Tab-separated table of C-alpha atoms and ligand atoms in Angstrom:
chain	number	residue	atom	x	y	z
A	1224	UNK	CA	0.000	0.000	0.000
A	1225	UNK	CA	1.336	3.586	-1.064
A	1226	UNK	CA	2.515	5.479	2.288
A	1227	UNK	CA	1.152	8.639	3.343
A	1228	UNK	CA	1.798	12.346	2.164
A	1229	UNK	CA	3.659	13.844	4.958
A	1230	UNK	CA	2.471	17.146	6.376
A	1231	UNK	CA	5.584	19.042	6.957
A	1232	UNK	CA	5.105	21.324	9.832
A	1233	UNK	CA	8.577	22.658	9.942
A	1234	UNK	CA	8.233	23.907	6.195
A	1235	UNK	CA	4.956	25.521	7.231
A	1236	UNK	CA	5.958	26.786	10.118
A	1237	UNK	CA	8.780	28.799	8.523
A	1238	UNK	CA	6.888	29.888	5.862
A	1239	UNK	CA	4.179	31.748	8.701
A	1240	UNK	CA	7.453	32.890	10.266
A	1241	UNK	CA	8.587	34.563	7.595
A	1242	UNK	CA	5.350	35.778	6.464
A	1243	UNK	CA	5.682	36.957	10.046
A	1244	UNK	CA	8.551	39.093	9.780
A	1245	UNK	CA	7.240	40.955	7.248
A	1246	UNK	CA	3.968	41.835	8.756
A	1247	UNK	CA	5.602	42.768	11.748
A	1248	UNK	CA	7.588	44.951	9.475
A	1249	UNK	CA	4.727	46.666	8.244
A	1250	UNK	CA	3.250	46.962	11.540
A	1251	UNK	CA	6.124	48.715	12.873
A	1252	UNK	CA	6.474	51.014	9.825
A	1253	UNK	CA	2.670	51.666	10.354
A	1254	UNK	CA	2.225	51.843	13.562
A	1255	UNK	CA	5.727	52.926	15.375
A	1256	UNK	CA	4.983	50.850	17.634
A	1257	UNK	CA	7.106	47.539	17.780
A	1258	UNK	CA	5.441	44.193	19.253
A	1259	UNK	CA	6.598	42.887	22.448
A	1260	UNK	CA	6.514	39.643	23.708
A	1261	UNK	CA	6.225	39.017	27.797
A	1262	UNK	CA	6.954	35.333	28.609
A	1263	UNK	CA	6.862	34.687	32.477
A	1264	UNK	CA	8.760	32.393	34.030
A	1265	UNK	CA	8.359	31.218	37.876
A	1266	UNK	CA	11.339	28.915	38.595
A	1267	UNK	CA	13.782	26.622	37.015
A	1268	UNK	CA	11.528	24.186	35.531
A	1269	UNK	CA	14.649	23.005	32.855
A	1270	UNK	CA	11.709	21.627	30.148
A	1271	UNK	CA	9.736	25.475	30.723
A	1272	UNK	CA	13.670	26.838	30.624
A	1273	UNK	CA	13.933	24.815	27.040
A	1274	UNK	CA	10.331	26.101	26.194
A	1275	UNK	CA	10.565	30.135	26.928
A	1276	UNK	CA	14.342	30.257	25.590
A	1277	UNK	CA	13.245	29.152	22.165
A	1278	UNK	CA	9.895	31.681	22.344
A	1279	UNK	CA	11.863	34.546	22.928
A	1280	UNK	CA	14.475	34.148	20.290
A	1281	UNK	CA	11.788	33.391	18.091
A	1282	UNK	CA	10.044	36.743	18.857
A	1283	UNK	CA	13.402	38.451	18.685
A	1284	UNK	CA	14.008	36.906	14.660
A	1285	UNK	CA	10.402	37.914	13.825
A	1286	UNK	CA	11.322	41.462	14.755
A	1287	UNK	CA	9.515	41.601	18.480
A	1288	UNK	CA	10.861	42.967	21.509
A	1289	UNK	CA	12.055	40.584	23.866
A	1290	UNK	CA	10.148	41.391	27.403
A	1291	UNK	CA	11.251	38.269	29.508
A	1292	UNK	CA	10.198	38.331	33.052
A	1293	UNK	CA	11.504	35.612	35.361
A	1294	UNK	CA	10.735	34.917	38.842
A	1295	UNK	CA	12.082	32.696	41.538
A	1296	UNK	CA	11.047	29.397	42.107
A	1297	UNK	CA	9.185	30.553	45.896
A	1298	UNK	CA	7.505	33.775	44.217
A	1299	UNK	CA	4.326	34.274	46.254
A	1300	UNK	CA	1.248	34.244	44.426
A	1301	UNK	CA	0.930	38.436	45.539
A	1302	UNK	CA	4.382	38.746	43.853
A	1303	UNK	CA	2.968	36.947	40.115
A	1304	UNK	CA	0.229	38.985	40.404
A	1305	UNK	CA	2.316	41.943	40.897
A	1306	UNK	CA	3.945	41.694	38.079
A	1307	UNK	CA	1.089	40.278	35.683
A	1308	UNK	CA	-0.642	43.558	36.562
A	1309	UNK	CA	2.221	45.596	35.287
A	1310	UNK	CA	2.343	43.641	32.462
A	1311	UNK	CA	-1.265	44.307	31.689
A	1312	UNK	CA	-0.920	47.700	32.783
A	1313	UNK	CA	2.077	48.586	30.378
A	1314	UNK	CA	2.016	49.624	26.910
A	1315	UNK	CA	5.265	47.736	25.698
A	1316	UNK	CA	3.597	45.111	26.326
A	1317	UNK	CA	1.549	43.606	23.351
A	1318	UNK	CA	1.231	39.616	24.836
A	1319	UNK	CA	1.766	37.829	27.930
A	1320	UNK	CA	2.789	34.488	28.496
A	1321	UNK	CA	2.582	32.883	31.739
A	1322	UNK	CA	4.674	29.452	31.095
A	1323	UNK	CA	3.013	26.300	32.185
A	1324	UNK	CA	2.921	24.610	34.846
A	1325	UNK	CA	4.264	27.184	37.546
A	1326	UNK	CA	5.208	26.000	41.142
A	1327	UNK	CA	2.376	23.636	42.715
A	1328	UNK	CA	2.313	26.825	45.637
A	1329	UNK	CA	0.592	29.059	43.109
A	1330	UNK	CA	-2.828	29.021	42.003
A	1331	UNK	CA	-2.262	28.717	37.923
A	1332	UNK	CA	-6.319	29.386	37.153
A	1333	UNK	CA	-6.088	32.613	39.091
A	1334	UNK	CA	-3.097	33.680	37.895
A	1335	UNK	CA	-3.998	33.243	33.957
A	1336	UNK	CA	-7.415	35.532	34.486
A	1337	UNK	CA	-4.829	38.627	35.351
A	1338	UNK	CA	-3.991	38.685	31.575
A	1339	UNK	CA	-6.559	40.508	29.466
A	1340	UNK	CA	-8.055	39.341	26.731
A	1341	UNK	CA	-6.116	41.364	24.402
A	1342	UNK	CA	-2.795	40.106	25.451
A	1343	UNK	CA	-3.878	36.994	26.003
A	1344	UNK	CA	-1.278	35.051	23.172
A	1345	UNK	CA	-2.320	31.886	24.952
A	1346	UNK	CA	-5.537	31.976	24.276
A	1347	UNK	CA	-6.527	30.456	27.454
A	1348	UNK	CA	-8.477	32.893	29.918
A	1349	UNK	CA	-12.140	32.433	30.336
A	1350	UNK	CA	-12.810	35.753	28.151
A	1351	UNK	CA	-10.858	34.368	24.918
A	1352	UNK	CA	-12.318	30.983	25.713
A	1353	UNK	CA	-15.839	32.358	25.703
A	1354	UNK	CA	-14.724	34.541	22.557
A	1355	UNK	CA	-13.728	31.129	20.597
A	1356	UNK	CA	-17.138	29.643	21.940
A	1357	UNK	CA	-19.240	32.527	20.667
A	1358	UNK	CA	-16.596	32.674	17.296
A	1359	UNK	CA	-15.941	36.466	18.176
A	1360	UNK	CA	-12.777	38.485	17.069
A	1361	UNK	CA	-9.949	36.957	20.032
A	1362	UNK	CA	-6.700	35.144	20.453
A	1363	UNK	CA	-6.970	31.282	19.755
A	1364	UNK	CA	-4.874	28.932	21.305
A	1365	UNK	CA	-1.270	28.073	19.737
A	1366	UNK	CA	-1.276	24.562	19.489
A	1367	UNK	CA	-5.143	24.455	17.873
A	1368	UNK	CA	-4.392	27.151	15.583
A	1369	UNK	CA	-1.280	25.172	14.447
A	1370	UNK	CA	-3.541	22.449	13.578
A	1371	UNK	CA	-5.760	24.535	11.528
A	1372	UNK	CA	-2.824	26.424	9.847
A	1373	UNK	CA	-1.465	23.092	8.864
A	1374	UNK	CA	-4.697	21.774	7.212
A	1375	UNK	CA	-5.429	24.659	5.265
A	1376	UNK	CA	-1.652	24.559	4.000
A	1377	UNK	CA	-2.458	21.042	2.629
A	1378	UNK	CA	-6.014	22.680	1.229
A	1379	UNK	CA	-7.709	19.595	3.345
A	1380	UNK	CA	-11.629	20.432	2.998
A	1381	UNK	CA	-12.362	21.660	6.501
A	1382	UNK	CA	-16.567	22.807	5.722
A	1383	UNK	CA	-18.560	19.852	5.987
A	1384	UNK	CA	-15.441	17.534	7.139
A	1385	UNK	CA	-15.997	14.373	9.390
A	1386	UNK	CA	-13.450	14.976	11.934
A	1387	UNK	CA	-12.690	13.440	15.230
A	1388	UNK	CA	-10.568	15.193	18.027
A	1389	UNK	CA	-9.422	12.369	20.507
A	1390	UNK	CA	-9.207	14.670	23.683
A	1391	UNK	CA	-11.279	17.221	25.473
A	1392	UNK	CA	-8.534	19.165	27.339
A	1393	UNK	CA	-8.220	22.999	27.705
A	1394	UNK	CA	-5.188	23.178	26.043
A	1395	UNK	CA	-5.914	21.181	22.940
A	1396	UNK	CA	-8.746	18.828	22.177
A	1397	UNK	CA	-11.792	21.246	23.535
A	1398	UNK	CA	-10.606	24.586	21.529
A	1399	UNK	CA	-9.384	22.553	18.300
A	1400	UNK	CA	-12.805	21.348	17.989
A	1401	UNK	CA	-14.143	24.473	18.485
A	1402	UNK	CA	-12.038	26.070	15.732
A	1403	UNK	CA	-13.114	23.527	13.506
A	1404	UNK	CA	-17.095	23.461	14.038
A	1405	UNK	CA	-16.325	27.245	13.681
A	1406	UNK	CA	-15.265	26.324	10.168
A	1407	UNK	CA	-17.928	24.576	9.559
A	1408	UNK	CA	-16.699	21.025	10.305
A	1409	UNK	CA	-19.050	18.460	11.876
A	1410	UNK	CA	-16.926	17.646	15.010
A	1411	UNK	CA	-17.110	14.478	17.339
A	1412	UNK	CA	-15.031	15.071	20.678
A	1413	UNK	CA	-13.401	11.745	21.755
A	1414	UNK	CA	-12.250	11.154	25.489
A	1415	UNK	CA	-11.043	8.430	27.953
A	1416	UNK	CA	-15.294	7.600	28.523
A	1417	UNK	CA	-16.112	7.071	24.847
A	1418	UNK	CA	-17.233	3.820	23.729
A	1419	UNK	CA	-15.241	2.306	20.344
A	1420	UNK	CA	-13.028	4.722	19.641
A	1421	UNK	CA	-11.812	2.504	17.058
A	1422	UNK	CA	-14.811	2.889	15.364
A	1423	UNK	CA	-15.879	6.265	15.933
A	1424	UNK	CA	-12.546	7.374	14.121
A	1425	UNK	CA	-13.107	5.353	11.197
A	1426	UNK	CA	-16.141	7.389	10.513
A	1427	UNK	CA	-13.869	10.502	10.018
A	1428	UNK	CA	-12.171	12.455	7.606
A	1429	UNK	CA	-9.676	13.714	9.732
A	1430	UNK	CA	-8.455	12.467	13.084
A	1431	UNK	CA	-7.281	14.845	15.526
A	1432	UNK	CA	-5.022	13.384	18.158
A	1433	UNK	CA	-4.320	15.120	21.674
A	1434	UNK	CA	-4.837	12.037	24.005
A	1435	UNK	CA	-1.402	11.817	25.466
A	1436	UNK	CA	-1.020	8.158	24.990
A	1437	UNK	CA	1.826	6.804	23.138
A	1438	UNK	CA	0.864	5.077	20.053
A	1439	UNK	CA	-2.501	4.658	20.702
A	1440	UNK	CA	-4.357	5.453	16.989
A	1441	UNK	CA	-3.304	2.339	15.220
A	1442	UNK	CA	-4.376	1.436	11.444
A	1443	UNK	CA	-7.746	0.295	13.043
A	1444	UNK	CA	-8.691	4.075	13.743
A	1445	UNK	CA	-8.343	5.097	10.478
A	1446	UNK	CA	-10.487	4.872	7.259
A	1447	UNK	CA	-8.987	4.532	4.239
A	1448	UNK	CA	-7.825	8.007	2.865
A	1449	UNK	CA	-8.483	10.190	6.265
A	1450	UNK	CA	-6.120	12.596	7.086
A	1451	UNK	CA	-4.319	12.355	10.397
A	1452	UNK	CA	-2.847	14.446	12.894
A	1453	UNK	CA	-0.776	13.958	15.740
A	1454	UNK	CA	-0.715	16.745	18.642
A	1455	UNK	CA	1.233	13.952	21.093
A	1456	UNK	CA	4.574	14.392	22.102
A	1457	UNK	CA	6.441	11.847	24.163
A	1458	UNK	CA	10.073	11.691	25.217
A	1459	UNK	CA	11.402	7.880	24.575
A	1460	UNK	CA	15.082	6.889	24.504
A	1461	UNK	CA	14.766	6.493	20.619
A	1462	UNK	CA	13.428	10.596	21.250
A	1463	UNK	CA	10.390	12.486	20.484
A	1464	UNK	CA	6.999	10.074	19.060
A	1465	UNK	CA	3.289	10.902	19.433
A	1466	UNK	CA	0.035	9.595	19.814
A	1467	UNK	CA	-0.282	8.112	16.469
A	1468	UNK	CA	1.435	4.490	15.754
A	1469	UNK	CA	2.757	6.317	12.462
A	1470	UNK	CA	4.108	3.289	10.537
A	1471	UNK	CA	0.676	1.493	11.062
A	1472	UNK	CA	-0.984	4.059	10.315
A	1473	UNK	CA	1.426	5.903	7.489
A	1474	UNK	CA	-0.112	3.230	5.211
A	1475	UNK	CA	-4.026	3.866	5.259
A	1476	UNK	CA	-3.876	7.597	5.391
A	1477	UNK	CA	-3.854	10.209	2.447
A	1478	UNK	CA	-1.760	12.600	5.029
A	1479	UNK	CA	-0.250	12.649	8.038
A	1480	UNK	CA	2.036	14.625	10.697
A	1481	UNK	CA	5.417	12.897	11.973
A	1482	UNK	CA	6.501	13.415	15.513
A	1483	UNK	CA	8.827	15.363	15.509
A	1484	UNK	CA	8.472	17.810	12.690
A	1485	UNK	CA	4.033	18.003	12.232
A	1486	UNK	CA	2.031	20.010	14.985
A	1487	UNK	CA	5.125	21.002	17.614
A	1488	UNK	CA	6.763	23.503	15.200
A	1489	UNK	CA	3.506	25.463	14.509
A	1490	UNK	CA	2.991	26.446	18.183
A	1491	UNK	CA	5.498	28.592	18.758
A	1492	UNK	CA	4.388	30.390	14.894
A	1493	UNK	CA	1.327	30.338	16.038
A	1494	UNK	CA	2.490	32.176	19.114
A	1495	UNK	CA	4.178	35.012	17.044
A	1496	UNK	CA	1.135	34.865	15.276
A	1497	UNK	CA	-1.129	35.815	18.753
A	1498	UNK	CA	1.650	38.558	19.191
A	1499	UNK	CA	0.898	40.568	16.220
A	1500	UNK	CA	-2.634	40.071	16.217
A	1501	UNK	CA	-1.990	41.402	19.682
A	1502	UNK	CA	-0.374	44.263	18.941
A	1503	UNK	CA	-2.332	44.990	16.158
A	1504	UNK	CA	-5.235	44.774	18.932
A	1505	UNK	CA	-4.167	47.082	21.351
A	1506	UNK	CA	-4.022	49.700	18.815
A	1507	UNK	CA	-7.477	49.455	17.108
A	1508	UNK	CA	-8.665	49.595	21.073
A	1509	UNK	CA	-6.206	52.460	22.315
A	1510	UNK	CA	-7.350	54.385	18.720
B	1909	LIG	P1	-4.377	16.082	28.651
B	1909	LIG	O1	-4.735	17.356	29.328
B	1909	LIG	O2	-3.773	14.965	29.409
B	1909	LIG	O3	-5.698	15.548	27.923
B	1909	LIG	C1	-5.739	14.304	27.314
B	1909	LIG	C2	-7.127	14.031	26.796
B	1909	LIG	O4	-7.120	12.738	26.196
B	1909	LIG	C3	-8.199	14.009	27.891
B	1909	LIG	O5	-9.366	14.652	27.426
B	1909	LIG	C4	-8.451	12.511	28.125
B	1909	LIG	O6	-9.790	12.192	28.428
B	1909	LIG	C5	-8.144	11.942	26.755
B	1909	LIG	N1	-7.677	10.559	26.868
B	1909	LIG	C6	-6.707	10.067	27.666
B	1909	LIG	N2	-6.570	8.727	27.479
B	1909	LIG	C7	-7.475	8.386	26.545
B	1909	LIG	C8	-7.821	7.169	25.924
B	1909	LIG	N3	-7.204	6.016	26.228
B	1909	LIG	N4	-8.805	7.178	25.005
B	1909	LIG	C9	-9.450	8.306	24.667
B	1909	LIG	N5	-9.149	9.517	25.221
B	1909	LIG	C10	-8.184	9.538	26.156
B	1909	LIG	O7	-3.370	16.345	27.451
B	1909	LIG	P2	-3.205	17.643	26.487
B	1909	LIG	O8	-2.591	18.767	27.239
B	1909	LIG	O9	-4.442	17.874	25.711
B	1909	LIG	O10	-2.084	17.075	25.500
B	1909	LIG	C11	-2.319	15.952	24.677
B	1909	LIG	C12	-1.021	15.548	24.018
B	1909	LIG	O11	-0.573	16.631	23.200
B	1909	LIG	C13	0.136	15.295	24.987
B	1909	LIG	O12	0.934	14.249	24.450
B	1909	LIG	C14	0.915	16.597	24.987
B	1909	LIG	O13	2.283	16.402	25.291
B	1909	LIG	C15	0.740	17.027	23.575
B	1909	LIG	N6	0.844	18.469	23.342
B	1909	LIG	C16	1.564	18.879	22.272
B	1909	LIG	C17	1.679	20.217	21.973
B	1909	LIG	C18	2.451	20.626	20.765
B	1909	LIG	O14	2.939	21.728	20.687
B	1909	LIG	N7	2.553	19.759	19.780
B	1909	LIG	C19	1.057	21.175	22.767
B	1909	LIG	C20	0.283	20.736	23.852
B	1909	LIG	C21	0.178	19.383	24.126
B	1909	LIG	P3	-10.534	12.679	29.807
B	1909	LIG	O15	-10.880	14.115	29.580
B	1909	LIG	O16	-11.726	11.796	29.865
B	1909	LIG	O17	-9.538	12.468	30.899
């Protein structure tokens, strides 16, 4: 049987980020005002280290200003509040980043609803949640958005799509599908309670995996032809896989995402994405 088409998310992803560059160009030229980019970092997490490093010299190559803000690992929740409020409060500021997970001593959910909605580049307050719900002008989340930027870049039919997202998490599976019914796809939201998963997915067009289990969408999953992608990352000592069994599966499917190299490299475009559309924003709201 003829393998699968490979969706090449690094290819895509520098093609946004240069896109990027020169809309942030423009922006600047436009607007004299250059976007800025406020990850937060509460202690020495070394994977959230890894994480915010590569964010902020990607912001830095798209032509954003680099407005790192770390804090010690025993920051009191008063003190990340402190500073998220100057971060709202302050007009270099076009997006702010809170890096996940912070210390267990701080309350995350509390700490995420101090970033308004228009610097939200996370996408993951209740306001841009609700804005995504009600499909209003807001910041989407990274990783969804990345999914979405990758299937249009293949020109896979979206509007009247079967598709299946295999996870209902806050992060991924619950605003992908909402991006997607939002484009008119007709969306069936798998989770650890569903009944035949194996068969549910074989009704779909397009399999969305963010389930966080290794390997688990096998050839079974898939009908003939679907297109499949693979939000799962796990660290193994042969390195990075995802949630998709991809040489199983490689065989059955029109298209597919590897791991690494499909969904990871658009989040951090997507990202620089949310900072612009940040910026850009701020100044229709500040006039
Ligand atoms: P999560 O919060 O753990 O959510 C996992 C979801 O999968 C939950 O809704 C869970 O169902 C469901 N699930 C778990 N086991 C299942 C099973 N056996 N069958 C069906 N559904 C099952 O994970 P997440 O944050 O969404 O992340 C998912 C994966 O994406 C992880 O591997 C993560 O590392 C990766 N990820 C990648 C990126 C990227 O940039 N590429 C970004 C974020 C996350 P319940 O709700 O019923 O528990």
């Amino acid at each position: 049987m003829a393998e699968a088409g490979i969706i090449d998310g690094k290819a895509v992803a520098a093609r946004v980020r240069e896109q990027l560059k020169g809309d942030v160009a423009q922006f600047v030229a436009r607007t004299g005002v250059q976007p800025g980019l406020a990850t937060v970092l509460v202690g020495g997490d070394p994977a959230s280290e890894v994480y915010v490093a590569s964010k902020r010299k990607s912001s830095v190559a798209a032509g954003m200003a680099d407005l790192h803000q770390h804090l010690p690992e025993d920051a009191t929740q008063q003190e990340v509040e402190g500073l998220l409020r100057e971060l709202a409060a302050s007009p270099a500021v076009s997006g702010i980043l809170l890096q996940l997970p912070v210390p267990a001593h701080l309350d995350a959910a509390s700490l995420i609803e101090l970033i308004p909605f228009e610097k939200d580049v996370d996408g993951l307050t209740t306001m841009s949640v609700g804005l995504l719900a009600q499909g209003k002008k807001g910041l989407r989340p990274c990783t969804p958005s990345g999914v979405i930027e990758l299937l249009d870049a293949y020109d896979v039919p979206i509007e009247g799509a079967n598709v299946v997202v295999i996870g209902r998490s806050e992060l991924v599976g619950r605003p992908v599908a909402q991006l997607l019914v939002n484009r008119n796809a007709t969306v069936t939201i798998a989770h650890s309670r569903t009944k035949d998963l194996a068969g549910i997915c074989r009704s779909a067009d397009v399999i969305v995996a963010a389930v966080g289990v290794k390997g688990l969408v096998n050839a079974d999953f898939v009908k003939p032809g679907a297109v499949v992608i693979d939000v799962g990352i796990h660290r193994g000592p042969d390195g990075l896989s995802g949630d998709v069994d991809f040489a199983a599966v490689s065989p059955v499917a029109s298209l597919i995402t590897p791991v690494p190299g499909g969904v990871g490299p658009m989040t951090i475009a997507m990202l620089l994405a949310n900072t612009l559309r940040a910026a850009e924003l701020q100044h229709t709201l500040t006039g």
